[in-house]
Coordinates of C-alpha atoms and ligand atoms in Angstrom, one line a residue:
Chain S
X280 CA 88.9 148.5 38.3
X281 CA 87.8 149.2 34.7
X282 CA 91.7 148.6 33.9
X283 CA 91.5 145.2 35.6
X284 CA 88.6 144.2 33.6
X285 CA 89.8 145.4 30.7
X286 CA 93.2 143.1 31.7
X287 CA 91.3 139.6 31.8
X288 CA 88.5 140.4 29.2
X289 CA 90.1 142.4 26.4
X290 CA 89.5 140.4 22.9
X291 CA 91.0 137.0 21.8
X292 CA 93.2 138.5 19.2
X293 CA 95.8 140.1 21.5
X294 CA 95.9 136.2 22.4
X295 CA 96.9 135.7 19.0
X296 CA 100.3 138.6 18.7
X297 CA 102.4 136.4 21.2
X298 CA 103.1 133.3 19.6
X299 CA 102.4 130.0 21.3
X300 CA 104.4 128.9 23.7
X301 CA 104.4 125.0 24.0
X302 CA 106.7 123.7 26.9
X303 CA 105.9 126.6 29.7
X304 CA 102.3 126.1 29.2
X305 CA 102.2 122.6 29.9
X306 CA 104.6 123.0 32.8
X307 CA 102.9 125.8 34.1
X308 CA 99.3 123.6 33.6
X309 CA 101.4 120.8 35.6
X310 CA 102.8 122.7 38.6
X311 CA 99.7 124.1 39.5
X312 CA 97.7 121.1 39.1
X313 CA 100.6 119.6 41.4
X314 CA 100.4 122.3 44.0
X315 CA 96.3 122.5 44.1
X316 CA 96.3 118.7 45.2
X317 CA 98.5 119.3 47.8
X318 CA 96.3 122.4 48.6
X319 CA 93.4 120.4 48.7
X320 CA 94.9 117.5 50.9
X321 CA 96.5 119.7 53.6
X322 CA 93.0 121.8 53.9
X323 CA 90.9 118.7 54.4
X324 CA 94.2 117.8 57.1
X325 CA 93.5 120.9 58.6
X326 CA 89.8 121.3 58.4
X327 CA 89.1 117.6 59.9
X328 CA 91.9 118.0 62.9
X329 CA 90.1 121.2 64.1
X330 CA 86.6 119.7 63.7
X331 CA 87.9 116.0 65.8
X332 CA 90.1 118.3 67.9
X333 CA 86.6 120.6 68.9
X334 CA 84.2 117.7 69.2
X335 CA 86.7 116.0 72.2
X336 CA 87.7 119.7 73.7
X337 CA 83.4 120.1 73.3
X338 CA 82.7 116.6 75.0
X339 CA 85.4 117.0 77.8
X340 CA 84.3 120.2 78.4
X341 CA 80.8 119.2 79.2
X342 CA 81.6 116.6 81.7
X343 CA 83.8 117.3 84.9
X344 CA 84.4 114.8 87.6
X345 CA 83.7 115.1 92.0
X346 CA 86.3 113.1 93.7
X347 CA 85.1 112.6 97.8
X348 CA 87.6 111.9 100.5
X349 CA 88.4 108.2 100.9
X350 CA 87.2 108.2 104.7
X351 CA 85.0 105.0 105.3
X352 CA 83.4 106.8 108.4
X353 CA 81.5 109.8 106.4
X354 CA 81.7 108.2 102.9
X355 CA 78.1 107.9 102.6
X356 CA 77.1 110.7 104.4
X357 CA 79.4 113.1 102.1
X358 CA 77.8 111.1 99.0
X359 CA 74.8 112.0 99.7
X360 CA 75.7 115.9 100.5
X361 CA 77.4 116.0 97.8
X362 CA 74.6 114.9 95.0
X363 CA 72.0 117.0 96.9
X364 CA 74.4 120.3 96.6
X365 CA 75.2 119.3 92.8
X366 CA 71.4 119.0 92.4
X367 CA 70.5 122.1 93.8
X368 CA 73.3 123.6 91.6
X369 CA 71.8 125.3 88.4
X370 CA 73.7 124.2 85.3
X371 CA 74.5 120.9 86.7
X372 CA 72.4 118.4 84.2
X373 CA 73.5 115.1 85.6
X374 CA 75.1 113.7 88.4
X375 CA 75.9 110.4 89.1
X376 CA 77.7 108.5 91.6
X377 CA 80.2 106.0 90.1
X378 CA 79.8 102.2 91.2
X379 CA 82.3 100.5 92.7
X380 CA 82.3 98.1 90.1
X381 CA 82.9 101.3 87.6
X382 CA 85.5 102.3 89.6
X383 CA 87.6 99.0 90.1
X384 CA 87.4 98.5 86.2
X385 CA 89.1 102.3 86.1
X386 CA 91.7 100.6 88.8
X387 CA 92.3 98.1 86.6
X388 CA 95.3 98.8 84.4
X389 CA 96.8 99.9 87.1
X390 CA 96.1 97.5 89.8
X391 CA 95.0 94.6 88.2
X392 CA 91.6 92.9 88.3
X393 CA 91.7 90.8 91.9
X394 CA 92.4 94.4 93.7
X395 CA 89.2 94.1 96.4
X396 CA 88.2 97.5 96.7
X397 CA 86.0 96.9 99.9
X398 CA 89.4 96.2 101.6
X399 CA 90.9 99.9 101.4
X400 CA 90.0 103.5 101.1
X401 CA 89.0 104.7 97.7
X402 CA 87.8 108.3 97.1
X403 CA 84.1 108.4 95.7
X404 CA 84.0 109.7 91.9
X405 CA 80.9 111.4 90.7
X406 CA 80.7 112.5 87.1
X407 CA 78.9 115.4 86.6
X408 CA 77.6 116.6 83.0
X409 CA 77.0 120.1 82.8
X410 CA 74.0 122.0 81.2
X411 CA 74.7 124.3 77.6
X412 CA 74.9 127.1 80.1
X413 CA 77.5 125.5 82.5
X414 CA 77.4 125.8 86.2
X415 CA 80.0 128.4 87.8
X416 CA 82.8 126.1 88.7
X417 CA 83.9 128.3 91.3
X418 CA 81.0 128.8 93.5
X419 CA 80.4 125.0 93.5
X420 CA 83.7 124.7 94.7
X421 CA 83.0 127.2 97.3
X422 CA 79.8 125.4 98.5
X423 CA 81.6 121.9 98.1
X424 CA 84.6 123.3 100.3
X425 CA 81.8 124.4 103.3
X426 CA 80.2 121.3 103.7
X427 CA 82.3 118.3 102.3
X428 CA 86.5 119.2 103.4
X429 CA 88.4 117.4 101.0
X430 CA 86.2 117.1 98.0
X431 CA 87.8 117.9 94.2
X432 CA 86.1 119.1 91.2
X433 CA 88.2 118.0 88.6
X434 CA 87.2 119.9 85.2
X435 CA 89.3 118.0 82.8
X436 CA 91.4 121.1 81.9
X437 CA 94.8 118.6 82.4
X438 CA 93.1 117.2 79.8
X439 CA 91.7 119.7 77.5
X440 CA 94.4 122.2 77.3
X441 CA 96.8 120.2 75.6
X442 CA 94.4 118.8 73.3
X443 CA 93.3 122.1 72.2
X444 CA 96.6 123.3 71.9
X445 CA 97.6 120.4 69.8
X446 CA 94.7 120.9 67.6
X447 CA 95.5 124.5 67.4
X448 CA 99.0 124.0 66.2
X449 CA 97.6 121.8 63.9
X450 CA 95.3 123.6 62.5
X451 CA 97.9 126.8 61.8
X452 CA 100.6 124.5 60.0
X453 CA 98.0 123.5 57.4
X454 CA 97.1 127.2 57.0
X455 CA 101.0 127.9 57.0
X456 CA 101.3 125.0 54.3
X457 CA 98.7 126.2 51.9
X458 CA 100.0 129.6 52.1
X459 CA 103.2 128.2 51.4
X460 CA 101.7 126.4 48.4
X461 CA 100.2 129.7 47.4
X462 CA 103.8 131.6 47.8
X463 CA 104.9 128.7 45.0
X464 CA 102.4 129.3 42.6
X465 CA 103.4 133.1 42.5
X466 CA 106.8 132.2 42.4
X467 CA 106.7 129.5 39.7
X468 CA 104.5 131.3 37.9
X469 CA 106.3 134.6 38.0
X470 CA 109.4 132.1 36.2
X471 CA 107.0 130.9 33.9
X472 CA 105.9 134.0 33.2
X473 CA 109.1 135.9 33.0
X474 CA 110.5 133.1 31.2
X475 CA 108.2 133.6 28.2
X476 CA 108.9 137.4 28.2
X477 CA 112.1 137.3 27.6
X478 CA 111.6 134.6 24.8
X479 CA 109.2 136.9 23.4
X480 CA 111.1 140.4 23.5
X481 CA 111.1 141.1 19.6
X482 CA 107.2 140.1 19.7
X483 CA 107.1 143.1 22.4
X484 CA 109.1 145.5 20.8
X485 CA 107.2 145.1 17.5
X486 CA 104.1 145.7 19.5
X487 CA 105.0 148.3 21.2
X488 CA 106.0 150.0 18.0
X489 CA 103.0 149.7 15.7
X490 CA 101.0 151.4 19.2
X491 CA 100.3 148.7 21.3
X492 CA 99.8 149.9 24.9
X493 CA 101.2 148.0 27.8
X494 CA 98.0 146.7 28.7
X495 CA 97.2 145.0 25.2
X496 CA 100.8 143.1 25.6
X497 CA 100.2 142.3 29.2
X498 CA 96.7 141.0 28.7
X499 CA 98.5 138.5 26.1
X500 CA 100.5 137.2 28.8
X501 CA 98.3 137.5 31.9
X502 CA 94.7 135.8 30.0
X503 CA 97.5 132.6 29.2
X504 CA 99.0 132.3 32.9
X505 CA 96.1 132.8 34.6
X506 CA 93.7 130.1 32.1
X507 CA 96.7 128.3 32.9
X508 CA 97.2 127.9 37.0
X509 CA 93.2 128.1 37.0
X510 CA 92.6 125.0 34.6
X511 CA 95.6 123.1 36.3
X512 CA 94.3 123.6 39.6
X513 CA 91.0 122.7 38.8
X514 CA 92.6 119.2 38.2
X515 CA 94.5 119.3 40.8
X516 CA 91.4 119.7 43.1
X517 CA 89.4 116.7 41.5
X518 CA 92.9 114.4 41.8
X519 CA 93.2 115.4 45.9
X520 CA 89.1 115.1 46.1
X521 CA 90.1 111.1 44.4
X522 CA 93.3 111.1 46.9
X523 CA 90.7 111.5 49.8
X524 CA 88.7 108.9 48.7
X525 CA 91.1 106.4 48.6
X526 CA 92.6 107.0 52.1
X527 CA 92.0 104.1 54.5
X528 CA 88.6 103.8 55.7
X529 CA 89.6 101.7 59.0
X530 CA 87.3 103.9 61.3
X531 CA 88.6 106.6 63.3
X532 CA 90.6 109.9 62.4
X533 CA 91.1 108.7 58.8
X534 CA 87.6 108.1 58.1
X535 CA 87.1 112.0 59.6
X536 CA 89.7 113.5 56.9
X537 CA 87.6 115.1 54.2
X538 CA 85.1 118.2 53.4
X539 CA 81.7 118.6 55.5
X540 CA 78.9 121.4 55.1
X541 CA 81.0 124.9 54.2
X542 CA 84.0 123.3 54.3
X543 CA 83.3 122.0 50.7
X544 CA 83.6 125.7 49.7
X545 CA 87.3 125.5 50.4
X546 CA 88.2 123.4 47.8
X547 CA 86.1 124.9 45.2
X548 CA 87.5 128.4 45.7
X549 CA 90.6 126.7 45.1
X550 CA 91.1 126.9 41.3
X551 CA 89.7 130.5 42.2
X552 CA 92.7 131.6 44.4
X553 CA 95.0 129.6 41.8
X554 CA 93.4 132.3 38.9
X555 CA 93.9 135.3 40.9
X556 CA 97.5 134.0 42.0
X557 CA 98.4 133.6 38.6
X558 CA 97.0 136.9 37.3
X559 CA 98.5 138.6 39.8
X560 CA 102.3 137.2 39.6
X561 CA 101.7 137.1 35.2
X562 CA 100.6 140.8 35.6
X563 CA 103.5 142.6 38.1
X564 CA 106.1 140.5 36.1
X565 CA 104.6 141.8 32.4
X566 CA 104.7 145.2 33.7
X567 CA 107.9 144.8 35.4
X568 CA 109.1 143.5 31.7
X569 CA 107.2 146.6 29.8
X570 CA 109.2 149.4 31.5
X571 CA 112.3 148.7 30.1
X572 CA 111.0 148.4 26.5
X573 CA 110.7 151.9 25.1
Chain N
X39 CA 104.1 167.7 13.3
X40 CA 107.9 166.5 14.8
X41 CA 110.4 168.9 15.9
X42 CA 113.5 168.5 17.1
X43 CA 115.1 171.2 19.5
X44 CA 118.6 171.5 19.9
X45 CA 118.5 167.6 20.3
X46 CA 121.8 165.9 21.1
X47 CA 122.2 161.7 21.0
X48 CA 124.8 159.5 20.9
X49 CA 125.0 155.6 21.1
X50 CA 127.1 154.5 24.1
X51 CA 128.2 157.2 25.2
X52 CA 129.7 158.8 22.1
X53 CA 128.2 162.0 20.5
X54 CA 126.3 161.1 17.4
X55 CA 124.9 164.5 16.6
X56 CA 124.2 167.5 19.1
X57 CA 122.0 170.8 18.7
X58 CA 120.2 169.1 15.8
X59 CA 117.5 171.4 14.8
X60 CA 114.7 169.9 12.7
X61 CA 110.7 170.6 11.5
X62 CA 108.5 168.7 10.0
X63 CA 106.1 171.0 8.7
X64 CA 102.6 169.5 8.3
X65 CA 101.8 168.5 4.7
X66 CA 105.7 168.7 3.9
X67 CA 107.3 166.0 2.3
X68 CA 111.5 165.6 2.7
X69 CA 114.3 163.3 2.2
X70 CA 117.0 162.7 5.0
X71 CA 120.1 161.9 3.1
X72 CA 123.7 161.2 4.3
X73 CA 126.4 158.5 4.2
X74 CA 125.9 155.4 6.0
X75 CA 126.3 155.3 9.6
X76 CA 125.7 158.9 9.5
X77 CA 122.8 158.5 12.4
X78 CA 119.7 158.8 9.8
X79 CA 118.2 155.4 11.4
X80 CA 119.3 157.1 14.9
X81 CA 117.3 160.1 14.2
X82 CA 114.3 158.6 12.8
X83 CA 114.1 157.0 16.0
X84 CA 114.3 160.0 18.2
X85 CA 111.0 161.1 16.1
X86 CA 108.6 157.9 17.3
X87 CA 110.2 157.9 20.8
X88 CA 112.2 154.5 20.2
X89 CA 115.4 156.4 21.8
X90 CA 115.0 159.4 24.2
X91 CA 117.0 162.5 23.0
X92 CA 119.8 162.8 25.7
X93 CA 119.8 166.8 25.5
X94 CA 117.2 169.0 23.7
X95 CA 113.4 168.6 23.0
X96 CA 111.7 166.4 20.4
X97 CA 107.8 167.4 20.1
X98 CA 105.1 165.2 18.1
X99 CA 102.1 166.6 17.2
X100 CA 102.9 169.2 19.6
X101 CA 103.5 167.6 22.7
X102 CA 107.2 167.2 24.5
X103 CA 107.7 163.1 24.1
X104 CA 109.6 163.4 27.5
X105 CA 106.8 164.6 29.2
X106 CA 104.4 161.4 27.8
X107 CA 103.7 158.3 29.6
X108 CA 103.9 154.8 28.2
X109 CA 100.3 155.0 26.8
X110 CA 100.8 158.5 25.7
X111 CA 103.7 157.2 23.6
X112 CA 101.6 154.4 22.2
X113 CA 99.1 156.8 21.4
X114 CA 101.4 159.1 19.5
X115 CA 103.1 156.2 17.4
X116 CA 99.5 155.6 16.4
X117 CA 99.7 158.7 14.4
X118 CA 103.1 158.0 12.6
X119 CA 103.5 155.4 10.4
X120 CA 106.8 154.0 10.1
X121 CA 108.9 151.3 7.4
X122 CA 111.5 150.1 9.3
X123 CA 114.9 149.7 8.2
X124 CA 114.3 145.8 9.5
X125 CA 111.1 146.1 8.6
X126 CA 110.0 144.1 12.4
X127 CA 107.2 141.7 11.8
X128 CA 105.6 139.1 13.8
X129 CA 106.6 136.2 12.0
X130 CA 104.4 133.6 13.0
X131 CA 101.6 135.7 11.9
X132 CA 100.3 136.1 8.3
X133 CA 101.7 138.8 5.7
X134 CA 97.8 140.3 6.0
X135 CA 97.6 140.1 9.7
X136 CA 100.8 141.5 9.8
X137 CA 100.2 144.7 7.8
X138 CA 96.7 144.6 10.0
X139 CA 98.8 144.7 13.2
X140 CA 98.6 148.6 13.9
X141 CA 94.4 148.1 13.6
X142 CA 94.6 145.0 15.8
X143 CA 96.6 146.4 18.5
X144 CA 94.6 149.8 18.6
X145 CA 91.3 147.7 19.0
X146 CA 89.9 148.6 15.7
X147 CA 91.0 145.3 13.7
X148 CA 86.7 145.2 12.2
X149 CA 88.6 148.2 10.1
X150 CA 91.0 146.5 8.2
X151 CA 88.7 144.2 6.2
X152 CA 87.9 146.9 3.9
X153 CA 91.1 148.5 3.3
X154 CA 93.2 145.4 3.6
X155 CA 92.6 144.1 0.2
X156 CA 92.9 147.0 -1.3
X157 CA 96.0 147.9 0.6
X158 CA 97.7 144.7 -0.3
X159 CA 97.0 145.3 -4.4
X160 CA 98.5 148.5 -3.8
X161 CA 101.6 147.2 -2.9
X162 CA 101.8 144.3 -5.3
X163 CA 101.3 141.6 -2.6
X164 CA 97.5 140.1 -2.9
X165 CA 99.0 136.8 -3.8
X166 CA 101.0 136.5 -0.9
X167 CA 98.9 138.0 1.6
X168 CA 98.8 134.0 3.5
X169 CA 102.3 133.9 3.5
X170 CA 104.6 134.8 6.5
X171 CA 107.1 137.2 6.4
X172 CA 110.2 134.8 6.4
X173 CA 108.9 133.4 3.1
X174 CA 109.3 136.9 1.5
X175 CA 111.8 138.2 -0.6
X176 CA 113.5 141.7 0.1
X177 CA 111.6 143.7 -2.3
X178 CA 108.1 142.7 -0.6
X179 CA 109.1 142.8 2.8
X180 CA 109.4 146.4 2.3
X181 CA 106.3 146.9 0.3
X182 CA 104.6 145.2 3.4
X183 CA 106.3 147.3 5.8
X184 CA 104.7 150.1 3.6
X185 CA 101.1 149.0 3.8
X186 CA 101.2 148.2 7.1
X187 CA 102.5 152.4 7.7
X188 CA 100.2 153.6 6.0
X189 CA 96.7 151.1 7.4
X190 CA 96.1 153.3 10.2
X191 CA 95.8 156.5 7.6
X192 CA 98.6 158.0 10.2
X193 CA 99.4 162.0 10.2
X194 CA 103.1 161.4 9.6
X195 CA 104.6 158.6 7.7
X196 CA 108.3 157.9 8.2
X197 CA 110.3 155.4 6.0
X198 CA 113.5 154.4 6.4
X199 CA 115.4 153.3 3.2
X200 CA 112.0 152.1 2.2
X201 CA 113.2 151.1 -1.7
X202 CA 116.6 150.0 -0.4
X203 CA 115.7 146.2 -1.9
X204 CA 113.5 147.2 -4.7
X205 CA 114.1 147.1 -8.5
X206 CA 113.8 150.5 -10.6
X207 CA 110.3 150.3 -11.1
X208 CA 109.0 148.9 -7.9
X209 CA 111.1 151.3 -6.2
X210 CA 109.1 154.6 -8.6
X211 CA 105.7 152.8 -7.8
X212 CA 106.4 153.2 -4.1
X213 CA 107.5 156.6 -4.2
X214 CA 104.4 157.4 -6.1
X215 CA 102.4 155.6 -3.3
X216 CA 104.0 157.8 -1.0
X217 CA 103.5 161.3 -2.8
X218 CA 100.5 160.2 -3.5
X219 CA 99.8 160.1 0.5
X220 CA 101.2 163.3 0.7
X221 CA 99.0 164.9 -1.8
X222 CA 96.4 163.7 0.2
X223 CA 97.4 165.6 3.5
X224 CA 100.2 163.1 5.2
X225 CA 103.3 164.4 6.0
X226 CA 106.7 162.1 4.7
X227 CA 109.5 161.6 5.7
X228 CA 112.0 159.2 3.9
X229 CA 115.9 158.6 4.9
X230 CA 117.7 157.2 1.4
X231 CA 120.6 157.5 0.1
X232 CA 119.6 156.7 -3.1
X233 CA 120.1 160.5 -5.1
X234 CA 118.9 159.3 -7.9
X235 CA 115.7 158.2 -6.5
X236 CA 115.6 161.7 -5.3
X237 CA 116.2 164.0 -8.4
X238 CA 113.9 161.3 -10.4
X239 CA 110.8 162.5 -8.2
X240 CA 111.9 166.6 -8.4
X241 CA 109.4 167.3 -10.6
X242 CA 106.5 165.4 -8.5
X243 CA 106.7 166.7 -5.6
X244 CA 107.8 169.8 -3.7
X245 CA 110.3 168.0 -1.7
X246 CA 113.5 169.2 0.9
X247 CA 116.6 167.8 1.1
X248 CA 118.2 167.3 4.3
X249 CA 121.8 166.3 4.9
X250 CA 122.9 164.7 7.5
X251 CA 127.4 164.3 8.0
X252 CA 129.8 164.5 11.0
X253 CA 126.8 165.3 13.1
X254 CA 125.4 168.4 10.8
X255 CA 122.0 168.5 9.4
X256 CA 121.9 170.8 6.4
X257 CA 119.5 171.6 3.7
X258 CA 121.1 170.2 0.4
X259 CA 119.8 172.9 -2.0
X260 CA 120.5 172.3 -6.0
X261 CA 123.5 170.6 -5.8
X262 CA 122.4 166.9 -6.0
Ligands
LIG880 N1 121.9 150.4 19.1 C1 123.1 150.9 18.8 N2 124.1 150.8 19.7 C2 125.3 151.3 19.5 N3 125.6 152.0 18.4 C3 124.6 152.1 17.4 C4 123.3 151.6 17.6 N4 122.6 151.9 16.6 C5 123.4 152.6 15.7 N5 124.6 152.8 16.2 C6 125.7 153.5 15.6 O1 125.3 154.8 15.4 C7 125.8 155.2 14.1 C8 124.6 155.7 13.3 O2 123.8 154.6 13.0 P1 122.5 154.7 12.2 O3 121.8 153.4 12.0 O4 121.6 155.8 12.7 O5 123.1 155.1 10.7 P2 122.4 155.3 9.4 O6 122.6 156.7 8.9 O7 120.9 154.9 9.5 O8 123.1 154.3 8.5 P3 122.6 153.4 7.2 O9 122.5 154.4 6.1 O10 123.6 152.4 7.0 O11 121.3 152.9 7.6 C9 126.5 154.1 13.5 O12 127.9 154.3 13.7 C10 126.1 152.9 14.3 O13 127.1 152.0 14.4
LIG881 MG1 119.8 153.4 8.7

């Protein structure tokens, strides 16, 4: 720990022994700046599919429908049984019989709008919305099953499933992408890093022989790329931020993509990550360099 | 202060020296002699732990150098001063920053102020103390390479060929820098093969001669 601190604090003037390196710095500033962007665009990607995906899986969840056998003979009788049972039901909040109106217009598409419905059997649909604490499915399909034959709770899991499941897979390539994102920064950095190493061997071997311990020369190294992939990612995060801004506003998922309440910490931490990315890569590769200098 | 015990090296493969037996006493001051090519730079090298003897022991200050880590190493070099052959600067730095670079490195550059300017008057070069090292001539290159040995007030000083580019006098003023270091504690060591240089300073200082050819290391005695 105290060799860690020493690593990024240390004092300016070991800065000063490794000669400036023009080109790699601006490249290195560049890439990251690049790859922070694209961090911060796939995050908000990810961040708003899981919050849409949870609001619909939340809404669907809460409501359920009661389908009643299409017998003309009982259909009233079994409407009636049925919303006293889903009454009586704890966790039921609502309940309420579809009109036939409501119904023909969900006919519709399929049937067109001069279908009569009073001329053939349609099954009753009640919609049922469910308390916070939900009704047991099970034992109201139990009591249903007793006293109505033929009635069909229909919980929207044909529907739910797959949407979760979409929003799940989702949701894990935009983390798989931004870890991908993070691999490159290592990697490029660990070039960049390596790159200016070698460049600067008889810098090193100087050092090392007036007493310089590994430390002193890696700090050199290691203060640069990680001011570096921090200060170009820090642009890069203000540049996706602007990106988001300018995305479509034409209502709908693309007016959902963005940052909301702790999500905004995401892309602040960012820059962060991109420090302690580049520290990391800067350091292994300096020391990696050091042990073959005598 | 250095020993060598029974050390054997050799540069790519082939035997250079081997059993080469060698103390630096503290407070003594010698001259490593020997024709060029001979392995004086090679040895030199064995004493700050630049090569790694391939058989035998070298000891600084007492510990085994095989047995030190990389800081231990930087630690020990702290102690010996050395002039390189190539003298090895940092050429985008200053000549002053340069000679400073031992102080910087150890974390004690608030040091060098005071003995900086005095250092660099020493060795002639207070005019050129902005200047970077490529803009030097031979002569000074060396003399900074000498001031920047001696900054850290090291135990040992080793100089290799340190009047090689020199004139006459510049080359006496040096060698009075350096026995006047050794009067005041430091132990020296200086590969020449300048003899004349050598029997000039006789009468200064109480100085051995070591010979080193085909790989031997023997103590010249009167006949230089
Ligand atoms: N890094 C190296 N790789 C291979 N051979 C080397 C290396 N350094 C030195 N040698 C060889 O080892 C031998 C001794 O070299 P060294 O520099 O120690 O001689 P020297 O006595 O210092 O010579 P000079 O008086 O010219 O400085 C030489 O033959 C040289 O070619
Ligand atoms: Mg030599």
């Amino acid at each position: 720990m105290t060799a860690l601190l020493e690593l990024i604090m240390g004092d300016p003037q070991a800065d000063r022994v490794v000669p400036p390196t023009g080109i790699t710095a601006k490249l290195t500033i560049f890439v990251s700046a690049v790859m922070a962007m694209l961090a911060v665009i796939a995050l908000a990607l990810s961040l708003s599919t899981g919050r849409v995906a949870d609001r619909w899986a939340d809404e669907l969840s809460q409501a359920a429908t009661l389908r009643l056998p299409a017998d003309p003979e009982s259909a009233s009788a079994h409407l009636l049984k049925a919303l006293e049972i889903l009454e009586t039901t704890p966790g039921v909040a609502s309940a309420r019989a579809l009109s036939s109106e409501e119904q023909q217009e969900l006919l519709a598409p399929w049937f067109g709008d001069d279908l009569l419905l009073d001329t053939m059997p349609i099954p009753q649909l009640i919609e049922i919305v469910a308390d916070d604490a939900p009704y047991d499915p099970e034992g109201l399909r139990a009591r249903l099953a007793a006293e109505i034959p033929g009635a069909v709770l229909d919980e929207h899991d044909s529907w739910r499933e797959p949407l979760l499941a979409a929003a799940k897979r989702v949701r894990f390539i935009g983390w798989a992408v931004i870890l991908l994102i993070g691999a490159s920064v290592a990697a490029m950095i660990t070039l960049a890093a390596q790159a200016s190493l070698s460049a600067n061997a008889q810098v090193i071997r100087v050092l090392r022989l007036v007493g310089a311990r590994d430390v002193y020369i890696a700090r050199a190294f290691v203060q640069r790329y990680t001011l570096r992939s921090g200060l170009g990612a820090i642009a890069g995060v203000v540049l996706g931020l602007i990106v988001l801004q300018v995305l479509p506003d034409s209502g709908g998922f693309f007016s959902e993509i963005g940052f909301v309440g702790f999500g905004w910490v995401w892309p602040l931490i960012i820059p962060l990550l991109a420090a302690v990315v580049g520290f990391f890569a800067t350091r292994s590769a300096a020391f990696a360099r050091l042990k073959e200098q005598t | 202060m250095i020993e060598l015990d029974n050390v054997s090296y050799g540069h790519n493969g082939s035997a250079l020296f081997s059993q080469l037996n060698l103390k630096l006493a503290p407070g003594s001051f010698q001259f490593l002699t020997g024709p060029s090519g001979a392995g004086k730079t090679t040895l030199l090298r064995l004493c700050y732990a630049d090569l790694r003897a391939q058989r035998g022991k070298v000891r600084v200050f007492g510990q085994d150098i095989s047995t030190l880590d990389r800081d231990g190493v930087a630690m020990s070099r702290r102690r010996i001063g050395v002039v390189h052959q190539d003298c090895q600067f940092l050429d985008h730095l200053s000549v002053a920053e340069n000679i400073a670079l031992p102080l910087t490195v150890a974390g004690r550059i608030s040091e060098a102020a005071a003995n900086l300017k005095e250092l660099l008057s020493w060795v002639g070069l207070a005019k050129q103390s902005g200047r970077f090292p490529p803009e030097l001539s031979g002569g000074e290159r060396q003399r900074a390479a000498l001031a920047r040995a001696v900054i850290m007030s090291p135990d040992v000083i080793i100089a290799d060929e340190p009047t090689g580019n020199v004139d006459w006098e510049m080359s006496q003023r040096l060698l009075a820098l350096l026995v006047e270091l050794n009067r005041m504690g430091k132990t020296v060591l200086i590969a020449t093969h300048d003899l004349t240089m050598i029997r000039s300073l006789k009468s200064d200082v109480d100085a051995r001669v070591l010979r080193l050819k085909d790989g031997q290391l023997t103590v010249a005695g009167a006949v230089l």
